PDB file of C-alpha atoms in Angstrom:
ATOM      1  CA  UNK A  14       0.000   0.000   0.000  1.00 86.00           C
ATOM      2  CA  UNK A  15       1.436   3.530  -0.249  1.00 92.00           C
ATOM      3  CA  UNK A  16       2.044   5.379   2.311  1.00 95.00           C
ATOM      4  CA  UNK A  17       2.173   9.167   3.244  1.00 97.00           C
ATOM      5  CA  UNK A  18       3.813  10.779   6.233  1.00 97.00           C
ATOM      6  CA  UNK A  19       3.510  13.833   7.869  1.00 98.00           C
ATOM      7  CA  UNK A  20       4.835  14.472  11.523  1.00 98.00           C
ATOM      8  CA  UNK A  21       2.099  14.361  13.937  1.00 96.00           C
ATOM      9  CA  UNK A  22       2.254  17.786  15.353  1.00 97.00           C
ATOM     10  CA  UNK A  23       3.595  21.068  14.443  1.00 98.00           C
ATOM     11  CA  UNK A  24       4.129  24.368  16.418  1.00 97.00           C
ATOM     12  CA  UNK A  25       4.247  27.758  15.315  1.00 97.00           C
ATOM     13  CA  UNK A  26       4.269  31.727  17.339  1.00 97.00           C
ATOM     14  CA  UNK A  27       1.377  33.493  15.613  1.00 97.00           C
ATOM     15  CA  UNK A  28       2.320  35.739  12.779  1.00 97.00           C
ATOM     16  CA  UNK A  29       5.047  33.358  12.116  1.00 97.00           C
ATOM     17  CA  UNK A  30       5.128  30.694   8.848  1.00 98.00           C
ATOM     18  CA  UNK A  31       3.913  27.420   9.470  1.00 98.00           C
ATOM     19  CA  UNK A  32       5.850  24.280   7.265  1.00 98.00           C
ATOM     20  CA  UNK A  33       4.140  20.725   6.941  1.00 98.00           C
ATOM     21  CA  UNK A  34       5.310  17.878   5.324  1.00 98.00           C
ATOM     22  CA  UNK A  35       3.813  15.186   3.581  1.00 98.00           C
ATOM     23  CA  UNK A  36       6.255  12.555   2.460  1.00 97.00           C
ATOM     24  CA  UNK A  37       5.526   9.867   0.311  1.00 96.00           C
ATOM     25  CA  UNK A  38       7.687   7.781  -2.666  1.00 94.00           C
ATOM     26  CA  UNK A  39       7.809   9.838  -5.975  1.00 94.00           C
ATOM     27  CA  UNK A  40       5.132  12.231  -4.306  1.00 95.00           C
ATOM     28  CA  UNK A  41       6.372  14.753  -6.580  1.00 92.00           C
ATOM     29  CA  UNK A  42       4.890  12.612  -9.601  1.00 93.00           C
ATOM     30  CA  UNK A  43       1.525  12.548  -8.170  1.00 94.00           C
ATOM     31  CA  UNK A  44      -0.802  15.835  -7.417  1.00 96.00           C
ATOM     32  CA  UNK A  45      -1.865  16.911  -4.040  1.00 97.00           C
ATOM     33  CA  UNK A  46      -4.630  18.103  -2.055  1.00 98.00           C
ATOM     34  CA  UNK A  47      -4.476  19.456   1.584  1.00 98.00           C
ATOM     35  CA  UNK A  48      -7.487  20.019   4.089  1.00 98.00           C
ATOM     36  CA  UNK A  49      -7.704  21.920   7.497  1.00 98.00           C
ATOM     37  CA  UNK A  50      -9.877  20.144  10.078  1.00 97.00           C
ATOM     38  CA  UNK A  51     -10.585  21.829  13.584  1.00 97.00           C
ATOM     39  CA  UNK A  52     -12.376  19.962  16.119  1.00 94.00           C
ATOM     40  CA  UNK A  53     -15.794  18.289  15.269  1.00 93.00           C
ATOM     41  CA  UNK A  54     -15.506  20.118  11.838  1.00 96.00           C
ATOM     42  CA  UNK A  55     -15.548  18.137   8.616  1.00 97.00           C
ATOM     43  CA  UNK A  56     -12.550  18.568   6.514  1.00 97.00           C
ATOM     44  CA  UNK A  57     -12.085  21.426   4.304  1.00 98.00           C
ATOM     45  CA  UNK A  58      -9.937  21.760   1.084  1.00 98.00           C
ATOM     46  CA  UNK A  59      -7.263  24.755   1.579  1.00 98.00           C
ATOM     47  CA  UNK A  60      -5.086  23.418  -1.704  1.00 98.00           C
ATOM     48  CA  UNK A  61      -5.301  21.163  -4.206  1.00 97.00           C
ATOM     49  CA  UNK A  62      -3.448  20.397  -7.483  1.00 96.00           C
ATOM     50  CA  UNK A  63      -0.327  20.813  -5.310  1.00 97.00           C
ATOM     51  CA  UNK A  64      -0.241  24.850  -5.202  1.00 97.00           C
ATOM     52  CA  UNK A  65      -3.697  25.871  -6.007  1.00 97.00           C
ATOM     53  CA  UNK A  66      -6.201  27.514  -3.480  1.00 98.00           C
ATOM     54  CA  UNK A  67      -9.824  27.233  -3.486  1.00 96.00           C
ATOM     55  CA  UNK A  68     -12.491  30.000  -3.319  1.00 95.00           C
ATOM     56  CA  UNK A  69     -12.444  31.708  -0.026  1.00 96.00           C
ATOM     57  CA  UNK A  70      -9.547  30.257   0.964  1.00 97.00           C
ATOM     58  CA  UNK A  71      -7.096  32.820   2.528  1.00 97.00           C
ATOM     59  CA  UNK A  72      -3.787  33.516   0.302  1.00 97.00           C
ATOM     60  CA  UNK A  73      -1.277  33.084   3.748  1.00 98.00           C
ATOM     61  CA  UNK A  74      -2.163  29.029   2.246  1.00 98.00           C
ATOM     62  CA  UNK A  75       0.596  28.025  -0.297  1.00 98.00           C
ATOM     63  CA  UNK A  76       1.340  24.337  -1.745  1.00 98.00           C
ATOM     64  CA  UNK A  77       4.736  22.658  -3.386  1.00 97.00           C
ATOM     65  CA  UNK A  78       5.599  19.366  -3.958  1.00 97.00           C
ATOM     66  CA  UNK A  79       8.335  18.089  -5.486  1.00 93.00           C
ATOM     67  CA  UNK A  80      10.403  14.743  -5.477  1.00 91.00           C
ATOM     68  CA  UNK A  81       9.148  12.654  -2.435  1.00 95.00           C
ATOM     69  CA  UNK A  82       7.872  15.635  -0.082  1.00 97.00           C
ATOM     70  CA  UNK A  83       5.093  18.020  -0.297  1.00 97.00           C
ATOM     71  CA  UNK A  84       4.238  21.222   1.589  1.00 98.00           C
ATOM     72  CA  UNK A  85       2.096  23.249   3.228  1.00 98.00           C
ATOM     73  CA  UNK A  86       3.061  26.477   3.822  1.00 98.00           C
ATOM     74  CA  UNK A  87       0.845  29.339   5.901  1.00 98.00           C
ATOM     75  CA  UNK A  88       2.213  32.371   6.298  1.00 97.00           C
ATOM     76  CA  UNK A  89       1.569  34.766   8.909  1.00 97.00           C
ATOM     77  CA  UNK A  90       0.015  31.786  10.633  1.00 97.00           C
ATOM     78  CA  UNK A  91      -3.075  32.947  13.083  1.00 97.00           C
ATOM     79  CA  UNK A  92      -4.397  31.461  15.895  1.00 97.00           C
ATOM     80  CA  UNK A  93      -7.879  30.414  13.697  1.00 97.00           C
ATOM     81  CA  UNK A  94      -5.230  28.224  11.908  1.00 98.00           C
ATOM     82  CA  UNK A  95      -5.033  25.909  14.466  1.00 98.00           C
ATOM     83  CA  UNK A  96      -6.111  22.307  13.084  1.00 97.00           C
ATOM     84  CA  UNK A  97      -5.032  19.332  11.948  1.00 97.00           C
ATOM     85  CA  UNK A  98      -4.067  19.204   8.215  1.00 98.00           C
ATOM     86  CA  UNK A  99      -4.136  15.687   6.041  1.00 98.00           C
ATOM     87  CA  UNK A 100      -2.396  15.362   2.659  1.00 98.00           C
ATOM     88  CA  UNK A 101      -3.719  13.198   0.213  1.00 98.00           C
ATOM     89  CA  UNK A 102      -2.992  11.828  -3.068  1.00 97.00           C
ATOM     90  CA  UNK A 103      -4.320   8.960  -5.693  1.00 96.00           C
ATOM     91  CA  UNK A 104      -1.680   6.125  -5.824  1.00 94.00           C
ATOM     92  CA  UNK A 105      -3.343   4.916  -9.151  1.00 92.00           C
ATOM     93  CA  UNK A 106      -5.631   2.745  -7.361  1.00 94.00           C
ATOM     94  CA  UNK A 107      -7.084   4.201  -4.275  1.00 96.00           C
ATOM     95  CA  UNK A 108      -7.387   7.935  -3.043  1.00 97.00           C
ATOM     96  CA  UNK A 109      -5.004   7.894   0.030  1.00 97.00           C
ATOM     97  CA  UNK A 110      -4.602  10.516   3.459  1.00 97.00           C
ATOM     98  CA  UNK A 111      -1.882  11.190   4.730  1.00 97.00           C
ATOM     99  CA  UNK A 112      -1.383  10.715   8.744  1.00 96.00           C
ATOM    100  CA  UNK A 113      -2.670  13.860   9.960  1.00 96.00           C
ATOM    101  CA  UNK A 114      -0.236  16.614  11.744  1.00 97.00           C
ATOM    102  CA  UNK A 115      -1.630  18.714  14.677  1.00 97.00           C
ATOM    103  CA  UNK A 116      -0.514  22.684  14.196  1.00 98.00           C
ATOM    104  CA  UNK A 117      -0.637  24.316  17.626  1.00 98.00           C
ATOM    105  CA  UNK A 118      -0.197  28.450  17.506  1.00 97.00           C
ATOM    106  CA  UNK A 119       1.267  29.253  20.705  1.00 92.00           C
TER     107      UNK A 119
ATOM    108  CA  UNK B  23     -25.341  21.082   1.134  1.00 85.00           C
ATOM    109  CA  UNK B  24     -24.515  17.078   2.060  1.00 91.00           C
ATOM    110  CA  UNK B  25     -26.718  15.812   4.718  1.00 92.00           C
ATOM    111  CA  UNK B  26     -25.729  12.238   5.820  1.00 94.00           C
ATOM    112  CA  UNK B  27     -27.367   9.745   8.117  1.00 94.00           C
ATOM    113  CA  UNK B  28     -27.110   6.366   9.696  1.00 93.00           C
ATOM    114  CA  UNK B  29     -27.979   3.989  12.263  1.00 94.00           C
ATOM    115  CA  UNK B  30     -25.606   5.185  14.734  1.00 92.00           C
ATOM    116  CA  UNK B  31     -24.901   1.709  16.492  1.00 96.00           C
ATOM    117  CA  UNK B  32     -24.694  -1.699  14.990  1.00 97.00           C
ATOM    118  CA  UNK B  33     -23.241  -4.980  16.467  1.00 97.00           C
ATOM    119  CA  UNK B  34     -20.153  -6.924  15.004  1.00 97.00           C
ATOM    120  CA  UNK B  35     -21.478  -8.703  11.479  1.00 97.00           C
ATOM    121  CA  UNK B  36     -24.375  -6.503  11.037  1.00 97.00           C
ATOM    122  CA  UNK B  37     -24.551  -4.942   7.348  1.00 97.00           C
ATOM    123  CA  UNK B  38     -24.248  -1.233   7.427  1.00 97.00           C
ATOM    124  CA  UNK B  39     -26.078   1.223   5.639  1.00 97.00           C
ATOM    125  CA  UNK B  40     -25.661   5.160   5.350  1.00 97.00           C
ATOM    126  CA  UNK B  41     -27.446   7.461   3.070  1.00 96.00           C
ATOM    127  CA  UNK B  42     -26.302  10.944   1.899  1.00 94.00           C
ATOM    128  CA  UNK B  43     -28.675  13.837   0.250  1.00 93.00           C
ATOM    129  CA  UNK B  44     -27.459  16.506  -1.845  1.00 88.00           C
ATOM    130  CA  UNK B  45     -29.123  19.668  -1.388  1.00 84.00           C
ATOM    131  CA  UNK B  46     -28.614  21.804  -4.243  1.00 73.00           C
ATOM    132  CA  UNK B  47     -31.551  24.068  -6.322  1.00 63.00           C
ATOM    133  CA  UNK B  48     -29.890  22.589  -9.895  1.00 68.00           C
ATOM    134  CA  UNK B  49     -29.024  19.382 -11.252  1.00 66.00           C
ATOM    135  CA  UNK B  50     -25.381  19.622 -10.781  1.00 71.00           C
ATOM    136  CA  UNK B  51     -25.277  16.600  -9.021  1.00 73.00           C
ATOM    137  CA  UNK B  52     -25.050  14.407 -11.977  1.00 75.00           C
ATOM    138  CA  UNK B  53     -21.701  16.069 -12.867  1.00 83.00           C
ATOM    139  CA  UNK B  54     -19.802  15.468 -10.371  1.00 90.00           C
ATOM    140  CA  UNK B  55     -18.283  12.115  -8.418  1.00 93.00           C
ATOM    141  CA  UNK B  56     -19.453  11.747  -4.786  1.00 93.00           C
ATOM    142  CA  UNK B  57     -17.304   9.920  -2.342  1.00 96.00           C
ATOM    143  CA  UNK B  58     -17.569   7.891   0.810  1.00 98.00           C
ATOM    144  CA  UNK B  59     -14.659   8.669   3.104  1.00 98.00           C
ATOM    145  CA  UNK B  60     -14.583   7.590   6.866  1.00 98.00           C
ATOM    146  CA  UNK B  61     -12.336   8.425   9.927  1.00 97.00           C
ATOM    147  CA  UNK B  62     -11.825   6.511  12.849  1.00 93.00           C
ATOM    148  CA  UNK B  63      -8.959   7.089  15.227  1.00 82.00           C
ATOM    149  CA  UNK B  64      -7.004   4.037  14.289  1.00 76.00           C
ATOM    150  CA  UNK B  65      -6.740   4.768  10.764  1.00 78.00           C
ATOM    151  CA  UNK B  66      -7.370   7.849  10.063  1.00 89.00           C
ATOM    152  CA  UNK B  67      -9.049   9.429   6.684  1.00 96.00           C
ATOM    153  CA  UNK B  68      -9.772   6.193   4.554  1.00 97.00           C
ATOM    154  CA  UNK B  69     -11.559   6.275   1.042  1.00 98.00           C
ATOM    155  CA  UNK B  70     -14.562   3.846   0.630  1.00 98.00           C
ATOM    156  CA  UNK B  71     -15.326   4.582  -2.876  1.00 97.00           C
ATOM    157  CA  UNK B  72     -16.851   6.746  -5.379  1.00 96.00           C
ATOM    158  CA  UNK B  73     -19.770   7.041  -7.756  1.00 93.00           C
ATOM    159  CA  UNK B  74     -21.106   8.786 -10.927  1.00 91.00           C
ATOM    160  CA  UNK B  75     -24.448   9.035 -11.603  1.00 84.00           C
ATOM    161  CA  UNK B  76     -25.562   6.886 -14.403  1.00 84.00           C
ATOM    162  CA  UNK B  77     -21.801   4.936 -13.917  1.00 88.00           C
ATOM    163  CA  UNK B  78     -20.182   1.467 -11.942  1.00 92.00           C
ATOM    164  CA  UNK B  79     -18.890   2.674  -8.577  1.00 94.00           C
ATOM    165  CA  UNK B  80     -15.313   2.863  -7.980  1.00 96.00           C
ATOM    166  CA  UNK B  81     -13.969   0.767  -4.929  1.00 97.00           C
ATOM    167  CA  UNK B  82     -11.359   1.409  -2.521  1.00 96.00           C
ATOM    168  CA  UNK B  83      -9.793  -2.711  -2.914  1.00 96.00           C
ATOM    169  CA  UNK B  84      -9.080  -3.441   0.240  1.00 95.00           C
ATOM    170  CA  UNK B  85     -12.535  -2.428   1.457  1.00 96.00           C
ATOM    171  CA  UNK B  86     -14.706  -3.955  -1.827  1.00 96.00           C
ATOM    172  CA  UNK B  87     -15.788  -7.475  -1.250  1.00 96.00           C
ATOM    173  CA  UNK B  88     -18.092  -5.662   1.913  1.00 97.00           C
ATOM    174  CA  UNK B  89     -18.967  -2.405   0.002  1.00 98.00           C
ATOM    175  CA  UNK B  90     -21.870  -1.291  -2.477  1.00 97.00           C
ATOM    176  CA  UNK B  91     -22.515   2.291  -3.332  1.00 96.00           C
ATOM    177  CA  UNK B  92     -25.685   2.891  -4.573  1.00 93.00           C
ATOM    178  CA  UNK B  93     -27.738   6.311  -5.990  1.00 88.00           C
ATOM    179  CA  UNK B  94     -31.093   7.581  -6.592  1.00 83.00           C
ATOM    180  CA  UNK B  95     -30.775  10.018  -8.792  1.00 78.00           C
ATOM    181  CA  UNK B  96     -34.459  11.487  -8.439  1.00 78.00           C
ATOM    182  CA  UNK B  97     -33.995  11.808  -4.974  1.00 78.00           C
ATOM    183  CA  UNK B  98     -30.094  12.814  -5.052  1.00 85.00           C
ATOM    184  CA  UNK B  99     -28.885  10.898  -2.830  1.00 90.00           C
ATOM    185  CA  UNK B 100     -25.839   8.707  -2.653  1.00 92.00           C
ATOM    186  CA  UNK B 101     -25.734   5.520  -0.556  1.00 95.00           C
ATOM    187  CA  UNK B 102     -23.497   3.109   1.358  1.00 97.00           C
ATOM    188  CA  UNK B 103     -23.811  -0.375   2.508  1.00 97.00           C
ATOM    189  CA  UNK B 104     -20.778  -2.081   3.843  1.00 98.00           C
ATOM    190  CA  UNK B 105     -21.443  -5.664   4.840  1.00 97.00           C
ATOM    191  CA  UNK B 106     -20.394  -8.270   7.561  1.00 97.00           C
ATOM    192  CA  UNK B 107     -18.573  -4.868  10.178  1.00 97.00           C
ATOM    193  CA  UNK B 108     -16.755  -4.997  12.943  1.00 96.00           C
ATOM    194  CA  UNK B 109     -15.298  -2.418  15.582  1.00 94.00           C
ATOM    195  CA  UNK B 110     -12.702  -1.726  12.853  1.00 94.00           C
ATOM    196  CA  UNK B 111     -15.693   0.053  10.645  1.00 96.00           C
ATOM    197  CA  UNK B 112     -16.119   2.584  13.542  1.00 96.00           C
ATOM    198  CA  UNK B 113     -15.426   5.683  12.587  1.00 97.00           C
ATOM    199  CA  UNK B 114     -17.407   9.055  11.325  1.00 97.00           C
ATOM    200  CA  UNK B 115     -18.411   8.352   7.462  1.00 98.00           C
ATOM    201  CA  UNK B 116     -18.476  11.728   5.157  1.00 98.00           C
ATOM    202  CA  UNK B 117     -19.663  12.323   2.146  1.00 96.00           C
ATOM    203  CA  UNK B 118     -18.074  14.513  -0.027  1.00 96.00           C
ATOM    204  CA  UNK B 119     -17.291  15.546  -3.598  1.00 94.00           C
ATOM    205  CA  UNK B 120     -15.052  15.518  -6.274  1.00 94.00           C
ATOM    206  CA  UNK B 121     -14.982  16.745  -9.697  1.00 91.00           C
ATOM    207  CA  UNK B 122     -12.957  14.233 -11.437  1.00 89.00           C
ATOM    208  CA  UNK B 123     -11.421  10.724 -10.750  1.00 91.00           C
ATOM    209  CA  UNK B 124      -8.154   9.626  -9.730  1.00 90.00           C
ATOM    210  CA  UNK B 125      -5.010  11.500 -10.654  1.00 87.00           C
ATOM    211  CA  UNK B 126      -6.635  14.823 -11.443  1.00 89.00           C
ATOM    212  CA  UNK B 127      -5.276  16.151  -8.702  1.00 87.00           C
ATOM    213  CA  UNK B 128      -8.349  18.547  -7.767  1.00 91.00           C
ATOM    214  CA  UNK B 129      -9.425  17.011  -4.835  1.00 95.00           C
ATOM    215  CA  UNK B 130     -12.773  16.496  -2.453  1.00 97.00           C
ATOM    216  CA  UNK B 131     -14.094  20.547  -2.338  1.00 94.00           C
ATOM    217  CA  UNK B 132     -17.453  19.894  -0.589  1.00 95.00           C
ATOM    218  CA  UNK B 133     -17.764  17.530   2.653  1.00 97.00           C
ATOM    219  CA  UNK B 134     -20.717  16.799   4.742  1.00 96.00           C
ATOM    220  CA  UNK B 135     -20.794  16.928   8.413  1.00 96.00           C
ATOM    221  CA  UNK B 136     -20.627  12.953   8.357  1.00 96.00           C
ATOM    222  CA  UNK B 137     -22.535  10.622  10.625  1.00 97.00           C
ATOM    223  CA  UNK B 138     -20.727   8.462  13.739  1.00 97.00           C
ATOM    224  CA  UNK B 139     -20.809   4.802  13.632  1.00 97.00           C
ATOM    225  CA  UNK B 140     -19.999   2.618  16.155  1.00 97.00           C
ATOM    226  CA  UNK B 141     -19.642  -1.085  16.080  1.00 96.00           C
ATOM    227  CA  UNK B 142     -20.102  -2.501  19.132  1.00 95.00           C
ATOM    228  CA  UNK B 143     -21.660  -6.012  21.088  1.00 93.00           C
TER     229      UNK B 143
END
């Protein structure tokens, strides 16, 4: 099965830029989506087609991916930003999440 | 709008069965794929599988000897039955949507709220 990783929690000072990783093999070769989650929430798409935001989502949300790793990137992080955020990508068989990392703004 | 609903509680080697309604003033819904994606603690966001109106569902493998997605197109609503569960199929399932299939890259944009399960004797 294919796997993606992400570290399971990530802390950032508000107003400062928020990095998480999503690692996977030849990630780079496949597109990716992101979603935010807060607590009791559904998920909601903040990228997808590795860089691109959705409607109404704010532009401090930024996307790469390239070679085994993608990223999230929010800049100017805020303290609504606090969630957990899931990669995912299709593997060519199955649509697959990635573990999940907690972002805490301190 | 997705509105889902289920049974709430079953016991081990019951058959499951969750419905979802699309509320939407158009027909849109027959241009799009709809999705069944659960999350339980232990495994985290899982795809079930997907369907197009008027098409053959598409199956997550590892889940597809248990699973049948179903629609009424009329009534636009998407269904789920998953066979023969256990505590493993515990979880919160979602509906959501997609606009494409597979490597497309564009994601699930709309998610319902989702509706707990829990498999228990």
């Amino acid at each position: 099965s294919y796997d993606l990783t992400q570290p399971p929690s990530v802390s950032v000072s508000p107003g400062q830029t928020a990095t998480i990783t999503c690692s996977g093999d030849t990630l780079g070769s496949k597109y990716v989506s992101w979603y935010q989650q807060k607590p009791g929430q559904s998920p909601v798409l903040v990228i997808f087609l590795d860089t691109k935001r959705p409607s109404g989502i704010p532009e401090r949300f930024s996307g790469s991916n390239s070679a085994i790793t993608a990223t999230l990137t929010i800049s100017g992080t805020q303290a609504l930003d606090e969630a957990d955020y899931f990669c995912q990508a299709w593997d060519g068989r199955t649509y697959v999440f990635g573990t999940g990392t907690k972002l805490t703004v301190l | 709008h997705l509105q889902e609903s289920g049974p709430g509680l079953l016991k081990p080697s019951e058959t499951l069965s969750v419905t979802c309604i699309v509320s939407d003033d158009s027909s849109s819904h027959i241009n799009y794929y709809w999705a069944w994606i659960r999350q339980s603690p232990g495994k985290g966001l899982e795809w079930i599988g997907s369907l197009y109106f008027g098409e053959s569902p598409r199956y997550n493998p590892s889940l597809k000897s248990r699973v049948t997605l179903s629609e009424v197109t009329s009534k636009k609503q998407i269904s789920l039955r998953m066979t023969s569960v256990t505590a493993s199929d515990t979880g919160v399932y979602y509906c959501a949507r997609h606009p494409s299939f597979g490597a497309t890259g564009e994601g699930f944009d709309y998610w319902g709220q989702g509706t707990h399960v829990s498999v228990s004797s």
